[in-house]
Short mmCIF file of C-alpha atoms in Angstrom, two decimals:
data_model
loop_
_atom_site.label_atom_id
_atom_site.label_comp_id
_atom_site.label_asym_id
_atom_site.label_seq_id
_atom_site.Cartn_x
_atom_site.Cartn_y
_atom_site.Cartn_z
CA PHE I 1 -16.21 -140.38 6.73
CA VAL I 2 -12.61 -140.34 7.89
CA GLY I 3 -11.56 -142.23 4.77
CA SER I 4 -13.29 -139.73 2.59
CA VAL I 5 -11.52 -136.90 4.36
CA ARG I 6 -8.14 -138.57 3.90
CA MET I 7 -8.78 -139.11 0.18
CA CYS I 8 -9.78 -135.46 -0.17
CA ILE I 9 -6.64 -134.36 1.65
CA ARG I 10 -4.49 -136.60 -0.58
CA ASP I 11 -6.09 -135.24 -3.77
CA ARG I 12 -5.58 -131.71 -2.55
CA ARG I 13 -1.92 -132.44 -1.75
CA GLU I 14 -1.39 -133.90 -5.25
CA THR I 15 -3.12 -130.91 -6.79
CA ILE I 16 -0.92 -128.56 -4.78
CA LEU I 17 2.21 -130.48 -5.79
CA ARG I 18 1.23 -130.41 -9.47
CA THR I 19 0.42 -126.74 -9.28
CA THR I 20 3.70 -126.04 -7.50
CA GLN I 21 5.61 -127.99 -10.16
CA GLN I 22 3.81 -126.11 -12.94
CA ILE I 23 4.65 -122.81 -11.26
CA HIS I 24 8.27 -123.91 -10.91
CA ASP I 25 8.43 -124.97 -14.57
CA LEU I 26 6.85 -121.67 -15.59
CA PHE I 27 9.44 -119.72 -13.60
CA GLU I 28 12.22 -121.84 -15.15
CA GLU I 29 10.86 -121.15 -18.63
CA MET I 30 10.52 -117.45 -17.90
CA ALA I 31 14.07 -117.38 -16.52
CA GLY I 32 15.32 -119.13 -19.65
CA ASP I 33 13.48 -116.71 -21.91
CA ARG I 34 14.79 -113.78 -19.89
CA LYS I 35 18.35 -115.07 -20.18
CA ALA I 36 17.91 -115.61 -23.93
CA ARG I 37 16.51 -112.11 -24.31
CA LEU I 38 19.34 -110.66 -22.27
CA ASP I 39 21.80 -112.55 -24.49
CA GLN I 40 20.08 -111.20 -27.59
CA ILE I 41 20.19 -107.68 -26.18
CA ALA I 42 23.86 -108.08 -25.31
CA GLN I 43 24.61 -109.39 -28.80
CA ALA I 44 22.65 -106.54 -30.36
CA GLU I 45 24.52 -104.01 -28.25
CA THR I 46 27.82 -105.63 -29.20
CA GLY I 47 26.81 -105.61 -32.86
CA THR I 48 25.76 -101.98 -32.57
CA GLN I 49 29.07 -101.04 -31.01
CA GLN I 50 30.96 -102.91 -33.74
CA LEU I 51 28.83 -101.24 -36.39
CA GLN I 52 29.48 -97.83 -34.87
CA GLN I 53 33.20 -98.53 -34.76
CA THR I 54 33.12 -99.69 -38.39
CA LEU I 55 31.18 -96.60 -39.44
CA GLN I 56 33.59 -94.35 -37.58
CA MET I 57 36.53 -96.08 -39.28
CA HIS I 58 34.93 -95.64 -42.72
CA GLU I 59 34.15 -92.01 -41.95
CA ARG I 60 37.78 -91.38 -41.03
CA ARG I 61 38.89 -93.18 -44.18
CA LEU I 62 36.44 -91.17 -46.28
CA ALA I 63 37.70 -87.93 -44.74
CA GLU I 64 41.28 -88.95 -45.57
CA LEU I 65 40.29 -89.76 -49.17
CA ARG I 66 38.47 -86.44 -49.51
CA GLN I 67 41.52 -84.61 -48.23
CA ARG I 68 43.77 -86.53 -50.61
CA ALA I 69 41.41 -85.87 -53.54
CA GLU I 70 41.36 -82.16 -52.69
CA THR I 71 45.16 -82.11 -52.59
CA LEU I 72 45.39 -83.96 -55.90
CA ARG I 73 42.81 -81.62 -57.43
CA SER I 74 44.82 -78.60 -56.33
CA ASP I 75 48.06 -80.14 -57.62
CA LEU I 76 46.41 -81.05 -60.92
CA ALA I 77 45.01 -77.54 -61.34
CA ALA I 78 48.44 -76.06 -60.65
CA CYS I 79 50.13 -78.46 -63.08
CA SER I 80 47.49 -77.81 -65.75
CA SER I 81 47.84 -74.07 -65.34
CA ARG I 82 51.62 -74.34 -65.52
CA LYS I 83 51.40 -76.54 -68.62
CA LEU I 84 49.03 -74.10 -70.33
CA GLU I 85 51.30 -71.22 -69.37
CA LEU I 86 54.33 -72.96 -70.88
CA GLU I 87 52.33 -73.57 -74.05
CA GLY I 88 51.39 -69.91 -74.22
CA LEU I 89 47.67 -70.57 -73.83
CA VAL I 90 47.24 -68.79 -70.51
CA THR I 91 48.96 -66.03 -68.59
CA MET I 92 49.45 -66.40 -64.85
CA ILE I 93 48.65 -63.19 -62.96
CA PRO I 94 49.66 -62.92 -59.27
CA ARG I 95 46.69 -63.04 -56.86
CA ARG I 96 44.30 -63.35 -59.80
CA GLY I 97 45.11 -66.74 -61.30
CA ALA I 98 45.17 -67.73 -64.96
CA GLU I 99 43.77 -65.74 -67.86
CA VAL I 100 43.55 -66.79 -71.49
CA ALA I 101 46.60 -65.44 -73.27
CA LYS I 102 46.13 -63.16 -76.23
CA ILE I 103 47.30 -64.45 -79.58
CA SER I 104 50.66 -62.94 -80.39
CA GLU I 105 52.17 -62.82 -83.85
CA LYS I 106 55.46 -64.19 -82.50
CA ASN I 107 53.81 -67.23 -80.94
CA LEU I 108 51.72 -67.78 -84.06
CA LYS I 109 54.81 -67.85 -86.26
CA ASP I 110 56.70 -70.08 -83.85
CA VAL I 111 53.91 -72.64 -83.70
CA LEU I 112 53.32 -72.70 -87.45
CA GLU I 113 57.06 -73.04 -88.17
CA VAL I 114 57.21 -76.12 -85.98
CA ARG I 115 53.99 -77.44 -87.48
CA THR I 116 55.42 -77.02 -91.00
CA CYS I 117 58.36 -79.24 -90.09
CA LEU I 118 56.27 -81.89 -88.36
CA ASP I 119 53.50 -81.98 -90.98
CA SER I 120 56.04 -82.14 -93.79
CA LEU I 121 57.55 -85.21 -92.18
CA ALA I 122 54.08 -86.61 -91.55
CA VAL I 123 52.93 -86.40 -95.18
CA ARG I 124 56.26 -87.79 -96.39
CA LEU I 125 55.92 -90.84 -94.11
CA ALA I 126 52.23 -91.14 -94.97
CA CYS I 127 53.11 -91.39 -98.67
CA GLN I 128 55.43 -94.27 -97.83
CA ARG I 129 53.23 -96.15 -95.35
CA ILE I 130 49.57 -95.31 -95.89
CA THR I 131 47.30 -98.28 -96.54
CA ASP I 132 44.48 -98.47 -99.05
CA GLU I 133 41.99 -98.40 -96.18
CA GLN I 134 43.60 -95.26 -94.75
CA ILE I 135 43.47 -93.64 -98.19
CA ASP I 136 39.72 -94.28 -98.15
CA ASP I 137 39.56 -92.80 -94.64
CA LEU I 138 41.38 -89.70 -95.85
CA LYS I 139 38.99 -89.31 -98.77
CA LYS I 140 36.02 -89.64 -96.41
CA ALA I 141 37.57 -87.06 -94.06
CA CYS I 142 37.83 -84.63 -96.99
CA ASP I 143 34.19 -85.24 -97.86
CA ASP I 144 33.14 -84.83 -94.22
CA PHE I 145 34.95 -81.50 -94.10
CA VAL I 146 32.97 -80.30 -97.11
CA LEU I 147 29.72 -81.30 -95.38
CA ALA I 148 30.83 -79.57 -92.18
CA THR I 149 31.42 -76.28 -94.02
CA LYS I 150 27.83 -76.38 -95.19
CA THR I 151 26.60 -76.29 -91.59
CA GLY I 152 28.26 -72.95 -91.00
CA GLU I 153 29.23 -74.06 -87.48
CA ALA I 154 32.83 -73.17 -86.76
CA THR I 155 33.21 -75.84 -84.06
CA ALA I 156 31.98 -78.65 -86.33
CA ILE I 157 34.21 -77.42 -89.16
CA THR I 158 37.23 -77.24 -86.86
CA LYS I 159 36.64 -80.80 -85.62
CA ALA I 160 36.34 -82.06 -89.20
CA ASP I 161 39.62 -80.32 -90.07
CA VAL I 162 41.36 -81.89 -87.06
CA LYS I 163 39.99 -85.32 -87.99
CA LEU I 164 41.35 -84.99 -91.53
CA HIS I 165 44.85 -84.18 -90.32
CA ASP I 166 44.64 -86.96 -87.72
CA VAL I 167 44.14 -89.51 -90.50
CA ILE I 168 47.38 -88.36 -92.11
CA VAL I 169 49.28 -88.48 -88.81
CA ARG I 170 48.04 -92.00 -88.00
CA ALA I 171 49.09 -93.15 -91.46
CA THR I 172 52.74 -92.39 -90.56
CA GLY I 173 52.79 -95.27 -88.08
CA ASN I 174 55.21 -93.21 -85.97
CA GLU I 175 53.86 -92.97 -82.43
CA ARG I 176 56.41 -90.44 -81.23
CA LEU I 177 55.61 -88.15 -84.16
CA GLN I 178 51.91 -88.54 -83.37
CA GLN I 179 52.52 -87.48 -79.76
CA MET I 180 54.48 -84.42 -80.83
CA ILE I 181 51.86 -83.34 -83.35
CA ASN I 182 49.01 -83.98 -80.88
CA THR I 183 50.76 -81.77 -78.32
CA LEU I 184 51.18 -79.04 -80.89
CA SER I 185 47.58 -79.45 -82.02
CA GLU I 186 46.40 -78.30 -78.60
CA GLN I 187 48.15 -74.98 -79.26
CA MET I 188 47.06 -74.93 -82.91
CA TYR I 189 43.37 -75.35 -82.12
CA ARG I 190 42.77 -71.70 -81.25
CA TYR I 191 44.61 -70.56 -84.39
CA ARG I 192 42.77 -73.10 -86.54
CA PHE I 193 39.49 -71.81 -85.14
CA GLU I 194 40.38 -68.22 -86.05
CA TYR I 195 40.71 -68.89 -89.78
CA ILE I 196 38.01 -71.55 -90.01
CA LYS I 197 35.26 -69.38 -88.56
CA ASP I 198 35.47 -67.09 -91.61
CA SER I 199 33.45 -68.78 -94.38
CA ALA I 200 35.30 -66.77 -97.05
CA TYR I 201 38.22 -69.22 -96.75
CA HIS I 202 36.27 -72.48 -96.81
CA ALA I 203 36.47 -72.98 -100.56
CA LEU I 204 40.25 -72.55 -100.44
CA LEU I 205 40.54 -75.04 -97.57
CA ILE I 206 38.45 -77.60 -99.46
CA GLU I 207 40.71 -77.24 -102.50
CA GLU I 208 43.87 -77.50 -100.39
CA HIS I 209 42.60 -80.64 -98.70
CA ARG I 210 41.78 -82.16 -102.07
CA ARG I 211 45.31 -81.52 -103.37
CA ILE I 212 46.88 -82.93 -100.20
CA TYR I 213 44.71 -86.04 -100.48
CA GLU I 214 45.55 -86.57 -104.14
CA SER I 215 49.30 -86.23 -103.57
CA ILE I 216 49.28 -88.72 -100.69
CA ALA I 217 47.03 -91.16 -102.56
CA ALA I 218 49.50 -90.97 -105.46
CA ARG I 219 52.35 -91.47 -102.94
CA ASP I 220 54.05 -88.37 -104.36
CA GLU I 221 56.20 -87.24 -101.41
CA GLU I 222 57.57 -84.01 -102.90
CA ARG I 223 54.17 -82.83 -104.04
CA ALA I 224 52.63 -83.74 -100.67
CA VAL I 225 55.29 -81.75 -98.81
CA ALA I 226 54.77 -78.79 -101.14
CA GLU I 227 50.98 -78.92 -100.70
CA ILE I 228 51.08 -79.14 -96.89
CA THR I 229 53.65 -76.34 -96.72
CA GLN I 230 51.47 -74.10 -98.88
CA HIS I 231 48.47 -75.06 -96.77
CA ILE I 232 50.19 -73.88 -93.57
CA GLU I 233 51.56 -70.72 -95.20
CA ASN I 234 48.04 -69.81 -96.29
CA GLN I 235 46.87 -70.35 -92.72
CA LEU I 236 49.54 -67.98 -91.42
CA TYR I 237 48.56 -65.33 -93.96
CA THR I 238 44.84 -65.75 -93.24
CA ILE I 239 45.20 -65.60 -89.46
CA ARG I 240 47.53 -62.61 -89.58
CA LYS I 241 45.07 -60.80 -91.80
CA HIS I 242 42.11 -61.76 -89.61
CA LEU I 243 43.85 -60.58 -86.44
CA HIS I 244 45.14 -57.44 -88.19
CA PHE I 245 48.81 -58.25 -87.71
CA THR I 246 51.07 -56.08 -89.86
CA GLU I 247 53.72 -57.49 -92.18
#
């Protein structure tokens, strides 16, 4: 009986030791998990702080870029308005800003006088330098202008007219001349629109374009200069008449 009691006590002791060890291991595991979780939380908090700092930095940078863009936009608007004012396209009115300038006879004459000189040089150089391919382009531009007049849309007709003259300017091969004429064209556009929107002059324009094309295709400089000069003089007469300017 005593032996049985001793064996029972020994088994109980071993059971208690095993259970104690299991409890100890469980606590160790839980402590390890807790530490790992605390590390993860700390890393997450650190990452969150870094992310917040990064976002704040980008927000400050974005605010700086917005401010710079606003400044550039204001400067660009001021420069554009000044440029348009110098070109006579707008009038600057104190405390009111820019208004579209009225077409004046003096400005019209000034612009067309300069255009006569530049276009005369352009057709002369085009006669000397135009390629066969560019001659075909010029012919197509003339045909496209005819088609545009049939639409009755002043904007489409004006664009076709600009395209035709652009072919001639490109044929000169003179980049500086192209820049000068392109700058003048911005001022000419409103005048060109005035005489193109009246369909009564379309037939005359088609005929003038045909004669200019033929003279350049034939590389006849004097005739080309005469045709372009007459073309511009007719524009001056037509616009003056349309705007009721007196002689």
